[in-house]
XYZ file of C-alpha atoms in Angstrom:
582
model
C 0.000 0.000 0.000
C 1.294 3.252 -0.870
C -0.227 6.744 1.198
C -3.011 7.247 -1.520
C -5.940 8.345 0.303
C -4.165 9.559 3.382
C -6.360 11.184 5.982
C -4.631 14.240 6.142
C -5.246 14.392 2.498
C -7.250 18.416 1.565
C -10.604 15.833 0.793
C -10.721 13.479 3.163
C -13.845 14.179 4.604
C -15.241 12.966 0.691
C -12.973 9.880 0.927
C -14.277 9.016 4.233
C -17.851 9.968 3.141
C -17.521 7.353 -0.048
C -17.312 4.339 2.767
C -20.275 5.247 4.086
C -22.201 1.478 2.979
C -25.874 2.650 3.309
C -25.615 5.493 0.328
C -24.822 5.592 -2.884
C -22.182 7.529 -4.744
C -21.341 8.550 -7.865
C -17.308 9.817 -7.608
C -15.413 12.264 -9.923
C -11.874 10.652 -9.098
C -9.288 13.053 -11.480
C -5.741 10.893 -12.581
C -3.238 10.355 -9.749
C -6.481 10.626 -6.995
C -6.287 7.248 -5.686
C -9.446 5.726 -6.924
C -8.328 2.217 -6.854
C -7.783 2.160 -3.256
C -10.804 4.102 -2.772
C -12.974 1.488 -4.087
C -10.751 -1.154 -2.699
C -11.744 0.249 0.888
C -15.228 0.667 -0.344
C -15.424 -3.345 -1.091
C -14.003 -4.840 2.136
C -16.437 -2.512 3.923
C -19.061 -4.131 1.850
C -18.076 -7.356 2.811
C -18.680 -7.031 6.443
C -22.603 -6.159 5.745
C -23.611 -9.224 3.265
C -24.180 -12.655 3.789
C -22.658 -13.925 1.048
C -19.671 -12.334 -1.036
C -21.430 -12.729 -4.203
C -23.554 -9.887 -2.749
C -21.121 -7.541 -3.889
C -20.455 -7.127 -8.179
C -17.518 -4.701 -9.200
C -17.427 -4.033 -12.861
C -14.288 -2.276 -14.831
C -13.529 -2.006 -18.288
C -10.426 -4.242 -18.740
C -8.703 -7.436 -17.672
C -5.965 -5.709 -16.570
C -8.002 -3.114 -14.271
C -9.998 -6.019 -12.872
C -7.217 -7.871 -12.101
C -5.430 -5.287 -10.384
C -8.375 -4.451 -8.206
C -8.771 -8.288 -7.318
C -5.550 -8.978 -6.554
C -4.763 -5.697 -4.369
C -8.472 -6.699 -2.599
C -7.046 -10.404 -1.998
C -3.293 -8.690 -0.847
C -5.026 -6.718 1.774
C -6.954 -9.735 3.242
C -3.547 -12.008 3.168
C -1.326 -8.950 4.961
C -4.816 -8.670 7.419
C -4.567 -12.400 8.105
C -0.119 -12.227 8.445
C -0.892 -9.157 11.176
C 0.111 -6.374 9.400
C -0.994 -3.050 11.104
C -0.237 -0.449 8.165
C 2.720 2.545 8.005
C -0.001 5.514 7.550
C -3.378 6.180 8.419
C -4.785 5.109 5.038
C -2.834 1.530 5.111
C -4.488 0.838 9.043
C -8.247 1.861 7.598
C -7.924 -1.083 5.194
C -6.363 -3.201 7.114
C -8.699 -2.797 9.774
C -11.810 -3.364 6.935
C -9.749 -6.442 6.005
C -9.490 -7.839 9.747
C -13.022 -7.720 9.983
C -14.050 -9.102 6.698
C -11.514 -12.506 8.230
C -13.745 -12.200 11.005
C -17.089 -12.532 9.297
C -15.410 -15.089 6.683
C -14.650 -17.518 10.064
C -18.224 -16.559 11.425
C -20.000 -17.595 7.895
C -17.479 -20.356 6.335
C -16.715 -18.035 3.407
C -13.024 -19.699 3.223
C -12.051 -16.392 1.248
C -8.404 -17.046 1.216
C -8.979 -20.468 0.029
C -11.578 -19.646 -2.832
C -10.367 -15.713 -3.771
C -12.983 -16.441 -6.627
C -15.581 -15.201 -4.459
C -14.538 -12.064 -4.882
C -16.172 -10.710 -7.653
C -14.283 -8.460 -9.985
C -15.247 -8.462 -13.851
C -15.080 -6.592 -16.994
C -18.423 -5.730 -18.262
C -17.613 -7.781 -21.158
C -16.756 -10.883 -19.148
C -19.994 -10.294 -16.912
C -22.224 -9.374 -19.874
C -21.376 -13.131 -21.584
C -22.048 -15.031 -18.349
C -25.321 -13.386 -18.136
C -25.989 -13.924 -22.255
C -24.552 -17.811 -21.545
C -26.914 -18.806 -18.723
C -29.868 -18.250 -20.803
C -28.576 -18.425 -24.264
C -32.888 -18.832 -25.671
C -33.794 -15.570 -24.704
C -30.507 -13.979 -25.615
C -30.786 -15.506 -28.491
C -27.529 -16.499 -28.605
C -26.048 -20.244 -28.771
C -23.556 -21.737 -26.811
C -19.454 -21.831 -27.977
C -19.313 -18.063 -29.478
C -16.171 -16.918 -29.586
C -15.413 -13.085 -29.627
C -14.069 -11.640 -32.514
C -10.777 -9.547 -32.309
C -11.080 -7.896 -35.653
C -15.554 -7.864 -36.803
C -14.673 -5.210 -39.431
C -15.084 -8.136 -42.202
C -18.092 -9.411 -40.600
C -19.189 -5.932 -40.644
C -18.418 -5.657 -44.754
C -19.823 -8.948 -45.130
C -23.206 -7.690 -44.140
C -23.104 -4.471 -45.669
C -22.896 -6.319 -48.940
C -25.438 -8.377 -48.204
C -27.940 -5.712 -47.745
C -26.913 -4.035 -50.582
C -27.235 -7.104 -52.238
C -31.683 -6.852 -51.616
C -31.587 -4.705 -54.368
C -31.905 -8.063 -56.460
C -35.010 -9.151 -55.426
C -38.735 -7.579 -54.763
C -40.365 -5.013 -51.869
C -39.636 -2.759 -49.702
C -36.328 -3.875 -49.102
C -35.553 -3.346 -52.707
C -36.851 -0.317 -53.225
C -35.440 0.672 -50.130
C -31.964 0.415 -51.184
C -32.155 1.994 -54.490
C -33.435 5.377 -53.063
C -30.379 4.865 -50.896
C -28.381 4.215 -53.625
C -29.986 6.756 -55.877
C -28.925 9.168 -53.024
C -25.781 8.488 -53.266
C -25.032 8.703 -56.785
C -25.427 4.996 -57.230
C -22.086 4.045 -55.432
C -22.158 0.456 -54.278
C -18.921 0.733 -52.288
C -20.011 4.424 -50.532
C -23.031 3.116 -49.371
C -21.521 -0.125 -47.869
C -19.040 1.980 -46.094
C -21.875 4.118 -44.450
C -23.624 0.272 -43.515
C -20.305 -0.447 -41.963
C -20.006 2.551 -39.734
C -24.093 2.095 -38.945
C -23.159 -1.671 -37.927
C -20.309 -0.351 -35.970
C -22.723 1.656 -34.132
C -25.655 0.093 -33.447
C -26.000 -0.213 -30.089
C -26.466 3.980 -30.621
C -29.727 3.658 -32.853
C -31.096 0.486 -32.838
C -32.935 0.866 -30.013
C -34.570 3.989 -32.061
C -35.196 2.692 -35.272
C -36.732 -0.860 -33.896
C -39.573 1.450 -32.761
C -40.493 2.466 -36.646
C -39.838 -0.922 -38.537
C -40.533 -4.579 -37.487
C -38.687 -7.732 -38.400
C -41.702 -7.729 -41.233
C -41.500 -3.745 -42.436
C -43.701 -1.223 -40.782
C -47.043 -2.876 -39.447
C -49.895 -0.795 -41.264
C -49.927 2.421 -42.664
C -51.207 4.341 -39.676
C -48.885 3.113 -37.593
C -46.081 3.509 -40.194
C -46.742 7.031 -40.198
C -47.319 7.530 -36.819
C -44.227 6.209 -35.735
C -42.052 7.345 -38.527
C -43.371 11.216 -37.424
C -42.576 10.754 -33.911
C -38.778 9.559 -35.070
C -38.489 12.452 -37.538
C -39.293 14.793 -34.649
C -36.794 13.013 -32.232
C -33.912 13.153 -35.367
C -34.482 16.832 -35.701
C -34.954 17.424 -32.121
C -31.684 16.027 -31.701
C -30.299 17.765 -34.324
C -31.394 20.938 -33.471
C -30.274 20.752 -30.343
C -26.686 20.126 -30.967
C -26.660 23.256 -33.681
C -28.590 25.354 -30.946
C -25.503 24.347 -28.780
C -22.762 25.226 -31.586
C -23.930 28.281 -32.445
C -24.646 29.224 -28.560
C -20.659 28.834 -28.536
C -20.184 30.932 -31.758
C -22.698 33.521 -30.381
C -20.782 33.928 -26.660
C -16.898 33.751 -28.596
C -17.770 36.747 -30.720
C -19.579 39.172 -27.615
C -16.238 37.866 -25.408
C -14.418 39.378 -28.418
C -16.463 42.351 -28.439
C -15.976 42.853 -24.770
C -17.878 45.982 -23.319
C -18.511 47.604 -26.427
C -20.717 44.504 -27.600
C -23.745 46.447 -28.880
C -21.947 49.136 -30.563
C -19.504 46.189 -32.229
C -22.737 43.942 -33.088
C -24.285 46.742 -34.778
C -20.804 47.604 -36.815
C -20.922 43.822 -38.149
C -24.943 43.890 -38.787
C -24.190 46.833 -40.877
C -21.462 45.802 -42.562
C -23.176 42.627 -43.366
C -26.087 44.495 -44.827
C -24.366 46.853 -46.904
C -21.868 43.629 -48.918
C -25.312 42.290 -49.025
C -26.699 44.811 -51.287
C -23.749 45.134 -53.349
C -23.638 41.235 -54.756
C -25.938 40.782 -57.888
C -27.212 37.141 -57.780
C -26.771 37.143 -61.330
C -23.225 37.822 -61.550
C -22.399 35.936 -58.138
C -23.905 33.005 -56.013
C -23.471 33.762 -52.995
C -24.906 32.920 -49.378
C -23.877 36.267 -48.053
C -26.668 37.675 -50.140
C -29.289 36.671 -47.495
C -27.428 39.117 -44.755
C -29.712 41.725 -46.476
C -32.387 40.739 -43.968
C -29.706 41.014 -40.581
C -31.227 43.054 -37.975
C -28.849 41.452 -35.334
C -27.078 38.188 -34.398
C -28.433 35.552 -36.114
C -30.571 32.940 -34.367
C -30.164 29.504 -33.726
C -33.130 27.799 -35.310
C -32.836 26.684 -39.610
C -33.316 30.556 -40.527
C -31.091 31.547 -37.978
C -28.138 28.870 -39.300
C -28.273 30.195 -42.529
C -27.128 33.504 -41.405
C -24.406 32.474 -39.435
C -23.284 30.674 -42.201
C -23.587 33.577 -44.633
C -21.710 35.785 -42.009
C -18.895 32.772 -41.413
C -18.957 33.324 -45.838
C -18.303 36.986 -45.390
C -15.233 36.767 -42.873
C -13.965 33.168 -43.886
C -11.924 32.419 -47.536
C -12.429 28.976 -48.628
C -9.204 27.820 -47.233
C -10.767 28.148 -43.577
C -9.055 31.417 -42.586
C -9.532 34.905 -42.187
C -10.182 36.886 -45.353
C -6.956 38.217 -46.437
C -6.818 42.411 -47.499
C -6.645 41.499 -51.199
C -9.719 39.210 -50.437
C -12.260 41.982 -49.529
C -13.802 41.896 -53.193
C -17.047 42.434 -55.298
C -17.407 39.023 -54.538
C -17.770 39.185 -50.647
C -20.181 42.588 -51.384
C -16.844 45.184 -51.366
C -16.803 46.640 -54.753
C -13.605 48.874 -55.611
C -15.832 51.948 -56.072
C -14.561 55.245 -55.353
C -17.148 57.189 -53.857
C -16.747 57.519 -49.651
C -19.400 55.389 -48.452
C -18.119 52.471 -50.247
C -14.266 53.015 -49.115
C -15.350 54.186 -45.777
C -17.067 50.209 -45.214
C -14.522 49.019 -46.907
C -11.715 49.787 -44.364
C -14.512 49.668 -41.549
C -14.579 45.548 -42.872
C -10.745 45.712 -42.622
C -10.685 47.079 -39.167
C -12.860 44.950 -38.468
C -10.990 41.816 -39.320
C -8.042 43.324 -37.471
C -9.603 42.775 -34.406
C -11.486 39.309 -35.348
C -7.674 37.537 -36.939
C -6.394 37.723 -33.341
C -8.577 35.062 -31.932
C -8.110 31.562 -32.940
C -10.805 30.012 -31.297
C -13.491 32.183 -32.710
C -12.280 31.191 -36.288
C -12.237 27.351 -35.437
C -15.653 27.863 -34.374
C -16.435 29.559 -37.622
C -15.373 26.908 -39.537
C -16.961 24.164 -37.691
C -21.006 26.376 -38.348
C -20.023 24.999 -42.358
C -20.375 21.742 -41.431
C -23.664 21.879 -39.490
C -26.694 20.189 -40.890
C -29.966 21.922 -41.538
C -32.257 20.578 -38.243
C -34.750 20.218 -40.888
C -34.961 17.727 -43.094
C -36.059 18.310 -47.438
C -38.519 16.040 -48.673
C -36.253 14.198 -50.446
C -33.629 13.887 -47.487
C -36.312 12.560 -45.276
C -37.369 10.092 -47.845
C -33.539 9.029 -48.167
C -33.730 8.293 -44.409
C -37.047 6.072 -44.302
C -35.777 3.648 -46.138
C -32.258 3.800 -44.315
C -34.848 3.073 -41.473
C -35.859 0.440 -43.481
C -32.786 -0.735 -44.662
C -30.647 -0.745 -41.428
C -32.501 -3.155 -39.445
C -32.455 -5.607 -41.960
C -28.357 -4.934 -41.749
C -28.412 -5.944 -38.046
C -30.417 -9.198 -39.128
C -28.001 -10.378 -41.436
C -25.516 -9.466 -39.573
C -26.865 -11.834 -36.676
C -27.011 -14.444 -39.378
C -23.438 -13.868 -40.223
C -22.267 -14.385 -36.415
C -24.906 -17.660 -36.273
C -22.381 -18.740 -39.317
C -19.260 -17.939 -38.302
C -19.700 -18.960 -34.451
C -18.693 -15.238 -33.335
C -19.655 -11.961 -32.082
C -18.997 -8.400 -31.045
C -18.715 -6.518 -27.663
C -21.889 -4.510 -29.072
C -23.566 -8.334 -29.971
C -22.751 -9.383 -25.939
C -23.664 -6.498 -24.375
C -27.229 -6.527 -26.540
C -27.548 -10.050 -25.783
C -26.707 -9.507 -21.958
C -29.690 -7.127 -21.911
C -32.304 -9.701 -23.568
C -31.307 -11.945 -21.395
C -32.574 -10.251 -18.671
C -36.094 -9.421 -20.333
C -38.140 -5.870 -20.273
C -38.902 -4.131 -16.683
C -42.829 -5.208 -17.469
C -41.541 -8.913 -17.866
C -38.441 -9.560 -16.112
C -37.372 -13.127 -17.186
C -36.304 -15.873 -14.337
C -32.431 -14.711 -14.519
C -33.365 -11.437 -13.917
C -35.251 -12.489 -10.532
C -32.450 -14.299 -8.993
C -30.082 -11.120 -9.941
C -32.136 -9.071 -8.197
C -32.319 -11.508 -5.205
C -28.121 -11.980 -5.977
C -26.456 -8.510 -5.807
C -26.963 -6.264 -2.616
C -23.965 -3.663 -3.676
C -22.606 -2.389 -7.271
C -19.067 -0.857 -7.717
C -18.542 0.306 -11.392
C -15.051 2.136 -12.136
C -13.836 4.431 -15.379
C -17.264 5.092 -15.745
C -17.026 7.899 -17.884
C -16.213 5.018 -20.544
C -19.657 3.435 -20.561
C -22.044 3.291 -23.703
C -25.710 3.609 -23.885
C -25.892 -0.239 -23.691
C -24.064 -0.522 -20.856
C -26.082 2.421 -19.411
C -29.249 0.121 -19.765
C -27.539 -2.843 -18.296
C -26.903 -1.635 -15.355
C -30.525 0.209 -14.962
C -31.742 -3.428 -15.637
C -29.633 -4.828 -12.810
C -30.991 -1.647 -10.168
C -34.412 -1.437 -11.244
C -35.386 -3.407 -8.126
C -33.513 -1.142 -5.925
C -35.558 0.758 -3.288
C -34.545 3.580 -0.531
C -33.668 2.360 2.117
C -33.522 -1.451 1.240
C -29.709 -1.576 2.128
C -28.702 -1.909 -1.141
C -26.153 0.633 -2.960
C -24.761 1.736 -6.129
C -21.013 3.132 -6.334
C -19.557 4.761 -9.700
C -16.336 6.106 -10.085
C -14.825 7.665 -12.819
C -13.309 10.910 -14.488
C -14.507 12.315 -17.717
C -11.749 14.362 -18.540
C -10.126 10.739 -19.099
C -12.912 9.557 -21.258
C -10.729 6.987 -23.737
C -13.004 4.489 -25.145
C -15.134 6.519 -27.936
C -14.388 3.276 -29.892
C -16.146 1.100 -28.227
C -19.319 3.866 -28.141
C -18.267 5.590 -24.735
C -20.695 8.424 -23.670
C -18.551 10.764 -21.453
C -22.069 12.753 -21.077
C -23.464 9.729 -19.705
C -21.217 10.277 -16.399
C -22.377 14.093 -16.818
C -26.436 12.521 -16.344
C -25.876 10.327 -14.080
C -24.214 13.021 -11.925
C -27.451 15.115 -12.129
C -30.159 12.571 -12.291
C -28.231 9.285 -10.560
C -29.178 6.295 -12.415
C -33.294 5.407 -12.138
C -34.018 4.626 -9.803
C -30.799 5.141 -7.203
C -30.348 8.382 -6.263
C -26.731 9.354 -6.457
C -24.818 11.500 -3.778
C -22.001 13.471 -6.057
C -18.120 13.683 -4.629
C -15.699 15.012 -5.905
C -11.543 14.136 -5.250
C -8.945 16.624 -6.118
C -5.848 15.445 -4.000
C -3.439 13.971 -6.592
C -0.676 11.837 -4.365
C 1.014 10.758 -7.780
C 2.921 14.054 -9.016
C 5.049 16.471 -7.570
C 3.295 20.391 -6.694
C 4.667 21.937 -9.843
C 3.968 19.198 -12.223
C 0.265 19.613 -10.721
C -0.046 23.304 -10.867
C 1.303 23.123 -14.833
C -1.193 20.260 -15.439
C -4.269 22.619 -13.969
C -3.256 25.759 -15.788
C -2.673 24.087 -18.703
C -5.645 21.971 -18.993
C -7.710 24.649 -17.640
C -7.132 26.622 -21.148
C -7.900 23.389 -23.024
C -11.064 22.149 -21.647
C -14.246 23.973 -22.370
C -15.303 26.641 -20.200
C -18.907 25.000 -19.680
C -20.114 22.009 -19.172
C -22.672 20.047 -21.388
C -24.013 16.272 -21.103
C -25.640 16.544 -24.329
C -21.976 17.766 -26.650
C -20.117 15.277 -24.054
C -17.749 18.800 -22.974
C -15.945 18.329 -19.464
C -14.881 21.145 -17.615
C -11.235 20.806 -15.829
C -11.603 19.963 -12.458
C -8.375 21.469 -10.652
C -6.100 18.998 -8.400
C -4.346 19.938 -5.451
C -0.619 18.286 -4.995
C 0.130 16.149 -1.740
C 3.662 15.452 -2.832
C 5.809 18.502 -1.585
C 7.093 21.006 -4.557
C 10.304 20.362 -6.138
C 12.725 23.062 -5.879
C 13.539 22.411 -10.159
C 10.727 23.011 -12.076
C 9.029 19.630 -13.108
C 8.131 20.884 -16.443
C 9.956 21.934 -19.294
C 9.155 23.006 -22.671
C 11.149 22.127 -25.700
C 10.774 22.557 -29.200
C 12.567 20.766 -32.407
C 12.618 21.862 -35.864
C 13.808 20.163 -39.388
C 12.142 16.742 -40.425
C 10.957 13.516 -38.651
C 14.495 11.716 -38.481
C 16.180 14.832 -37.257
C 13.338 15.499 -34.905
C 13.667 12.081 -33.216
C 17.515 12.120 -32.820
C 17.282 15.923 -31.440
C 14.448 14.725 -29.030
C 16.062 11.124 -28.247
C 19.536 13.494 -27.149
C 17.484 15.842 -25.108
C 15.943 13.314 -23.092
């Protein structure tokens, strides 16, 4: 044991707190914070308040993690049972958990040092297959599936396949040749967007089994019904995300305006107006034509994305950066006329660019208002997606056929399969009785690396929870070290569960900010650093995480920890210059 979680530690009053086995916790442990030993503490606690060790399920992310936390949970037991009292505070409150969970393993017969095993540590992969395993019927998954370490052929496989239903007669036929038609008829583009979909589809299924059946849409009413209600979620969803984007682009150009943001607004409204009215639309097509009707910043609704994108037009060459002098043209609406209004706006626009070129950010956020979709959908776009709706289903199908074939399967396939197992809240299947009778206490670490699958998972394994009841739920994680978008992480799925807990456990929030791995200054360069990095505001929905400063236990170094150096010429010379500094 090392001093991680010392008492005299600035938040040990929230490491103390997160022992506490009647409540549950959800913990924002930052790098270097000692959440291992945290939840190490947290599960010999446990132990001395269940009847059984299987009471008690903690879930990580990998082998190696689970491991770790098994073997450092069986190490405190064995140094417990050798007499060990501890160097530092920390070291005697574990040993002292450990002492008493030998007691109640002598009381009970547990024989925990004989049959570690009890202990139980998994990744959520390893614990979603022994659910999907001990009822492989309603999983719908056989016995002897392997997992594969490389799916991206089983992924291409089925992507051809579905292409493939162009040759026969339907929906599903007709279905892919709008998609195709979309596309410009490209075989290989539109298997590439399957793949990415198949990739995925632990993100959307859920959404898009609600529109179409294993047999197409079930009548026409309820075709349409349930096709509008999706449309309005997709554009919802959309909208929200572009309300969010251009919220950012909106508060970067007033924090550039500063105090004078009404007189500066009004500058750039009339500016706007006046290149407007100087660009004939049939000498130039041009977006920044529609500034004509800019009364003030634009909204952020379909009208109101338009604008911004006409203004990001006006101040933005194609090349993504500020317009250049020798840029400021008839065809941005600044005509080389010589009379004084039109030089007068004309160096007003330069001016204006003067101050705008200094900030970086506020031109990254330009560029990124290009790329944003219209929250609306066009008749024909919304077309295009019904029969993806149609079509993507019928992907995941074949692609379950594929794994039936090959004897294999995904992470996404387990986790899916973990979930049927278990059966709907309404009709909770037999395995999902004796888990709720099985686990009294959850620990889940790096929880900011969970996916929307996993999400419902674990809802499925509380939803029996009640206040009060005795039993608890225990997350730990930090999203600022969110690593696994890969494998469909949602880092604002932390952010949630945070707010809301997880339905229906009720989650008390702590936060850690001693870090007893690096020395003062390498902490202090970390937070100002990171500080500048991370967004300013937090948002659940855009997945942005806020830095979350850490105070240093370690004393400060007299030598500064960090040091910055920089190498010029090419790669090779690079590495040898770096290779000899270090």
């Amino acid at each position: 044991m090392t001093d991680e979680l010392a008492m005299d530690a600035p938040d040990s009053e929230e490491r103390l707190a997160a022992l506490d086995p009647s409540r549950s916790f959800i913990v924002q442990a930052p790098a270097g914070s000692g959440k291992t030993a945290l939840l190490i503490q947290r599960f010999l606690n446990l132990l001395s308040y269940v009847k059984r060790p299987e009471e008690i399920l903690a879930i990580t992310f990998t082998r190696k993690a689970a491991s770790e936390m098994h073997e450092r949970i069986f190490e405190s037991l064995l140094s417990a049972e050798r007499g060990f009292r501890g160097q530092n505070e920390n070291e005697k409150i574990t040993l002292k958990f450990a002492r008493a969970v030998l007691k109640k393993s002598e009381e009970l017969g547990w024989g925990l040092l004989l049959n570690p095993a009890r202990l139980k540590v998994q990744t959520i992969d390893s614990f979603c297959s022994t659910l999907s395993r001990r009822l492989p019927l309603m999983s719908k998954l056989g016995g002897n599936m392997s997992v594969a370490t490389d799916p991206d052929p089983l992924y291409e496989e089925a992507a051809r396949r579905t292409v493939k239903l162009i040759d026969g007669r339907g929906a599903d036929a007709e279905a892919v040749r709008k998609v195709l038609l979309y596309h410009d008829n490209s075989i290989v583009e539109v298997e590439s967007k399957i793949v990415v979909m198949l990739k995925k589809r632990e993100q959307w299924l859920r959404h898009t089994e609600k529109v179409a059946g294993t047999d197409g849409f079930k009548s026409e009413r309820e075709e349409e019904g349930q096709a509008d209600r999706l449309r309005l979620m997709l554009e919802g969803s959309v909208g929200r995300l572009v309300k969010e984007k251009l919220k950012s682009v909106e508060e970067e150009l007033r924090g550039v305006a500063g105090l004078c943001s009404k007189e500066f607004i009004a500058q750039i409204v009339r500016l706007a107006r006046f290149a407007a009215s100087n660009i004939d639309p049939l000498v130039f097509v041009s977006p920044i034509i529609e500034l004509g009707e800019l009364d003030g910043l634009p909204g952020r609704d379909s009208k109101g994305l338009r604008l911004w994108k006409a203004l990001v037009e006006l101040f933005v060459n194609k090349n993504g950066e500020w317009r250049k002098p020798r840029g400021i043209s008839s065809r941005v609406g600044f005509p080389a006329d010589k009379n004084t209004v039109a030089i007068n706006n004309k160096e007003s626009f330069k001016e204006l660019l003067g101050v705008l070129s200094g900030n970086a950010g506020l031109l990254k956020l330009f560029v990124s208002v290009r790329g944003l979709p219209d929250p609306a959908y066009t008749k024909e776009d919304w077309e295009t997606l019904r029969s993806l709706l149609q079509l993507l289903p019928r992907a995941v199908g074949i692609l379950k056929n594929i794994f039936r074939e090959e004897r294999t399967l995904d992470f996404s396939e387990i986790s899916m399969a973990a979930i049927e197992a278990l059966g709907p809240e309404t009709n909770p299947t037999d395995l999902m009785l004796s888990l709720d009778n099985t686990f009294s206490h959850i620990l889940i670490d790096e929880y900011q690396d969970t996916s929307w699958t996993q999400v419902t998972l674990l809802q499925a394994l509380v939803r029996g929870f009640e206040p009060g009841d005795g039993r608890t739920l225990f997350i730990v994680g930090d999203p600022m070290q969110s690593i696994y978008l890969f494998r469909d992480a949602e880092v604002g799925l932390f952010l949630n569960a945070r707010v809301e807990g997880i339905e229906p456990v009720e989650l008390v929030p702590l936060t850690l900010r001693c870090n007893f791995r690096s020395d003062g200054h390498i902490v202090e360069w970390v937070n100002r650093t990171f500080a500048n990095a991370l967004p300013k505001t937090e948002d659940a929905l855009t997945g942005a995480v806020v830095y979350e400063r850490s105070e240093a236990y370690r004393p400060v170094d007299p030598e500064a920890a960090v040091a910055v150096r920089l190498f010029a010429g090419g790669k090779e010379a690079y590495g040898q210059q770096e290779a000899k500094e270090i």
